[in-house]
Amino acid sequence: MSAIDHYINAIMEEGAAEAREDGSAATEAHHLLLALAAHEGTAAYHVLTTAGFGRQAIREALDREFEHSLDAVGVNLTAFGLPKPSPAPEPPKMGASARLALERGFAASTGKKDLRPAHLLLGVLGAEIGAVPRALALAGVDRVDLMARTRQTLAGETW
């Protein structure tokens, strides 16, 4: 297996672990974003952390997005004192947003031999609807600027 195959495998496994921890039956794009932010030593990690959007900041933004989404339908999360979700008993399946993020990431590359971690980040950031863009907006992160920074790393970095 090539280095990118190992990396994709690691991101998928870490994303699935994030989904299980959330009690989710599916690994979605936001789980992949958490995995990308936790995988040190890559351009994707560097772009996220230099933008002040490391794994912990992403987790907090996703928590705010969840609370904000519930508020939008009239449910105040703080009024209920809900426990943390239990880990999912079954391994999560690949969700639609994660599948689309991977497809966008692969499409951003000129081919598998040129595929790098930053392409996967572009795939996740490329979603215009869903938890990732809502969490980024609530955190005050400019998604378009973050994508531009990611593209700049592709021009100059090999990994």
PDB file of C-alpha atoms in Angstrom, residues 26-151:
ATOM      1  CA  ALA A  26     -22.610   6.687  10.365  1.00  0.00           C
ATOM      2  CA  THR A  27     -19.242   8.311   9.796  1.00  0.00           C
ATOM      3  CA  GLU A  28     -19.977  11.745   8.349  1.00  0.00           C
ATOM      4  CA  ALA A  29     -17.835  14.572   6.964  1.00  0.00           C
ATOM      5  CA  HIS A  30     -17.502  16.273  10.343  1.00  0.00           C
ATOM      6  CA  HIS A  31     -16.003  13.067  11.764  1.00  0.00           C
ATOM      7  CA  LEU A  32     -13.453  13.074   8.924  1.00  0.00           C
ATOM      8  CA  LEU A  33     -12.648  16.717   9.673  1.00  0.00           C
ATOM      9  CA  LEU A  34     -11.926  15.807  13.289  1.00  0.00           C
ATOM     10  CA  ALA A  35      -9.685  12.980  12.090  1.00  0.00           C
ATOM     11  CA  LEU A  36      -7.838  15.267   9.654  1.00  0.00           C
ATOM     12  CA  ALA A  37      -7.242  17.768  12.459  1.00  0.00           C
ATOM     13  CA  ALA A  38      -5.863  15.070  14.745  1.00  0.00           C
ATOM     14  CA  HIS A  39      -3.406  13.642  12.212  1.00  0.00           C
ATOM     15  CA  GLU A  40      -0.237  15.659  12.796  1.00  0.00           C
ATOM     16  CA  GLY A  41       2.503  16.158  10.242  1.00  0.00           C
ATOM     17  CA  THR A  42       0.392  16.799   7.150  1.00  0.00           C
ATOM     18  CA  ALA A  43      -0.456  19.911   5.162  1.00  0.00           C
ATOM     19  CA  ALA A  44      -4.127  19.419   6.112  1.00  0.00           C
ATOM     20  CA  TYR A  45      -3.236  19.479   9.804  1.00  0.00           C
ATOM     21  CA  HIS A  46      -1.005  22.525   9.283  1.00  0.00           C
ATOM     22  CA  VAL A  47      -3.696  24.488   7.421  1.00  0.00           C
ATOM     23  CA  LEU A  48      -6.285  23.771  10.107  1.00  0.00           C
ATOM     24  CA  THR A  49      -4.061  24.535  13.082  1.00  0.00           C
ATOM     25  CA  THR A  50      -2.539  27.715  11.628  1.00  0.00           C
ATOM     26  CA  ALA A  51      -6.098  28.946  11.084  1.00  0.00           C
ATOM     27  CA  GLY A  52      -6.719  28.330  14.793  1.00  0.00           C
ATOM     28  CA  PHE A  53      -9.001  25.450  13.968  1.00  0.00           C
ATOM     29  CA  GLY A  54      -7.333  22.436  15.553  1.00  0.00           C
ATOM     30  CA  ARG A  55      -9.156  19.332  16.724  1.00  0.00           C
ATOM     31  CA  GLN A  56     -10.410  20.850  19.993  1.00  0.00           C
ATOM     32  CA  ALA A  57     -11.661  24.003  18.261  1.00  0.00           C
ATOM     33  CA  ILE A  58     -13.444  21.848  15.687  1.00  0.00           C
ATOM     34  CA  ARG A  59     -15.065  19.747  18.431  1.00  0.00           C
ATOM     35  CA  GLU A  60     -16.267  22.919  20.184  1.00  0.00           C
ATOM     36  CA  ALA A  61     -17.588  24.365  16.909  1.00  0.00           C
ATOM     37  CA  LEU A  62     -19.447  21.123  16.160  1.00  0.00           C
ATOM     38  CA  ASP A  63     -20.947  21.135  19.646  1.00  0.00           C
ATOM     39  CA  ARG A  64     -22.107  24.735  19.096  1.00  0.00           C
ATOM     40  CA  GLU A  65     -23.530  23.761  15.701  1.00  0.00           C
ATOM     41  CA  PHE A  66     -25.495  20.906  17.307  1.00  0.00           C
ATOM     42  CA  GLU A  67     -26.873  23.201  19.991  1.00  0.00           C
ATOM     43  CA  HIS A  68     -27.673  25.887  17.414  1.00  0.00           C
ATOM     44  CA  SER A  69     -29.513  23.363  15.213  1.00  0.00           C
ATOM     45  CA  LEU A  70     -31.618  22.229  18.161  1.00  0.00           C
ATOM     46  CA  ASP A  71     -32.366  25.854  19.077  1.00  0.00           C
ATOM     47  CA  ALA A  72     -33.586  26.414  15.517  1.00  0.00           C
ATOM     48  CA  VAL A  73     -36.371  23.883  16.099  1.00  0.00           C
ATOM     49  CA  GLY A  74     -37.197  25.132  19.581  1.00  0.00           C
ATOM     50  CA  VAL A  75     -35.172  22.703  21.691  1.00  0.00           C
ATOM     51  CA  ASN A  76     -32.913  24.255  24.293  1.00  0.00           C
ATOM     52  CA  LEU A  77     -30.167  21.746  25.003  1.00  0.00           C
ATOM     53  CA  THR A  78     -29.161  23.349  28.311  1.00  0.00           C
ATOM     54  CA  ALA A  79     -32.706  23.001  29.663  1.00  0.00           C
ATOM     55  CA  PHE A  80     -32.550  19.211  29.595  1.00  0.00           C
ATOM     56  CA  GLY A  81     -29.157  18.278  31.053  1.00  0.00           C
ATOM     57  CA  LEU A  82     -28.773  15.361  28.651  1.00  0.00           C
ATOM     58  CA  PRO A  83     -25.998  12.830  29.273  1.00  0.00           C
ATOM     59  CA  LYS A  84     -23.183  12.391  26.784  1.00  0.00           C
ATOM     60  CA  PRO A  85     -24.099   9.915  24.047  1.00  0.00           C
ATOM     61  CA  SER A  86     -23.166   6.301  24.550  1.00  0.00           C
ATOM     62  CA  PRO A  87     -20.661   4.929  22.077  1.00  0.00           C
ATOM     63  CA  ALA A  88     -22.345   3.231  19.136  1.00  0.00           C
ATOM     64  CA  PRO A  89     -22.445  -0.551  19.634  1.00  0.00           C
ATOM     65  CA  GLU A  90     -21.859  -1.324  15.956  1.00  0.00           C
ATOM     66  CA  PRO A  91     -19.095   0.007  13.728  1.00  0.00           C
ATOM     67  CA  PRO A  92     -20.495   3.036  11.903  1.00  0.00           C
ATOM     68  CA  LYS A  93     -21.248   2.852   8.209  1.00  0.00           C
ATOM     69  CA  MET A  94     -19.989   5.438   5.749  1.00  0.00           C
ATOM     70  CA  GLY A  95     -22.441   8.331   5.670  1.00  0.00           C
ATOM     71  CA  ALA A  96     -23.432  10.300   2.591  1.00  0.00           C
ATOM     72  CA  SER A  97     -21.579  13.492   3.591  1.00  0.00           C
ATOM     73  CA  ALA A  98     -18.322  11.553   4.186  1.00  0.00           C
ATOM     74  CA  ARG A  99     -18.689   9.709   0.886  1.00  0.00           C
ATOM     75  CA  LEU A 100     -19.242  12.993  -0.955  1.00  0.00           C
ATOM     76  CA  ALA A 101     -16.296  14.609   0.851  1.00  0.00           C
ATOM     77  CA  LEU A 102     -14.004  11.786  -0.273  1.00  0.00           C
ATOM     78  CA  GLU A 103     -15.303  12.015  -3.832  1.00  0.00           C
ATOM     79  CA  ARG A 104     -14.674  15.776  -3.886  1.00  0.00           C
ATOM     80  CA  GLY A 105     -11.192  15.242  -2.449  1.00  0.00           C
ATOM     81  CA  PHE A 106     -10.303  12.615  -5.028  1.00  0.00           C
ATOM     82  CA  ALA A 107     -11.694  14.830  -7.801  1.00  0.00           C
ATOM     83  CA  ALA A 108      -9.492  17.736  -6.606  1.00  0.00           C
ATOM     84  CA  SER A 109      -6.425  15.645  -7.423  1.00  0.00           C
ATOM     85  CA  THR A 110      -5.106  14.931 -10.898  1.00  0.00           C
ATOM     86  CA  GLY A 111      -4.869  11.244 -10.053  1.00  0.00           C
ATOM     87  CA  LYS A 112      -4.185   8.836  -7.239  1.00  0.00           C
ATOM     88  CA  LYS A 113      -0.417   9.240  -7.489  1.00  0.00           C
ATOM     89  CA  ASP A 114      -0.889  12.977  -6.850  1.00  0.00           C
ATOM     90  CA  LEU A 115      -3.495  12.582  -4.075  1.00  0.00           C
ATOM     91  CA  ARG A 116      -2.394  14.122  -0.778  1.00  0.00           C
ATOM     92  CA  PRO A 117      -3.972  14.868   2.622  1.00  0.00           C
ATOM     93  CA  ALA A 118      -4.792  18.443   1.587  1.00  0.00           C
ATOM     94  CA  HIS A 119      -7.033  17.059  -1.175  1.00  0.00           C
ATOM     95  CA  LEU A 120      -9.090  15.243   1.447  1.00  0.00           C
ATOM     96  CA  LEU A 121      -9.368  18.452   3.452  1.00  0.00           C
ATOM     97  CA  LEU A 122     -10.569  20.248   0.323  1.00  0.00           C
ATOM     98  CA  GLY A 123     -13.201  17.551  -0.092  1.00  0.00           C
ATOM     99  CA  VAL A 124     -14.500  18.062   3.438  1.00  0.00           C
ATOM    100  CA  LEU A 125     -14.393  21.851   3.205  1.00  0.00           C
ATOM    101  CA  GLY A 126     -16.079  21.806  -0.200  1.00  0.00           C
ATOM    102  CA  ALA A 127     -19.504  21.048   1.260  1.00  0.00           C
ATOM    103  CA  GLU A 128     -21.757  24.057   0.999  1.00  0.00           C
ATOM    104  CA  ILE A 129     -24.465  22.611   3.251  1.00  0.00           C
ATOM    105  CA  GLY A 130     -24.296  20.414   6.328  1.00  0.00           C
ATOM    106  CA  ALA A 131     -22.685  20.351   9.742  1.00  0.00           C
ATOM    107  CA  VAL A 132     -19.187  21.309   8.566  1.00  0.00           C
ATOM    108  CA  PRO A 133     -20.027  24.629   6.874  1.00  0.00           C
ATOM    109  CA  ARG A 134     -22.486  25.526   9.658  1.00  0.00           C
ATOM    110  CA  ALA A 135     -19.867  24.795  12.352  1.00  0.00           C
ATOM    111  CA  LEU A 136     -17.230  26.790  10.467  1.00  0.00           C
ATOM    112  CA  ALA A 137     -19.585  29.752  10.120  1.00  0.00           C
ATOM    113  CA  LEU A 138     -20.545  29.662  13.810  1.00  0.00           C
ATOM    114  CA  ALA A 139     -16.846  29.559  14.729  1.00  0.00           C
ATOM    115  CA  GLY A 140     -16.156  32.577  12.540  1.00  0.00           C
ATOM    116  CA  VAL A 141     -13.936  30.599  10.165  1.00  0.00           C
ATOM    117  CA  ASP A 142     -14.026  31.693   6.518  1.00  0.00           C
ATOM    118  CA  ARG A 143     -14.506  28.392   4.670  1.00  0.00           C
ATOM    119  CA  VAL A 144     -13.569  29.863   1.289  1.00  0.00           C
ATOM    120  CA  ASP A 145     -10.359  31.356   2.705  1.00  0.00           C
ATOM    121  CA  LEU A 146      -9.516  28.055   4.386  1.00  0.00           C
ATOM    122  CA  MET A 147      -9.995  26.280   1.053  1.00  0.00           C
ATOM    123  CA  ALA A 148      -7.726  28.844  -0.651  1.00  0.00           C
ATOM    124  CA  ARG A 149      -5.034  28.255   1.996  1.00  0.00           C
ATOM    125  CA  THR A 150      -5.378  24.523   1.432  1.00  0.00           C
ATOM    126  CA  ARG A 151      -4.959  24.932  -2.338  1.00  0.00           C
TER     127      ARG A 151
END
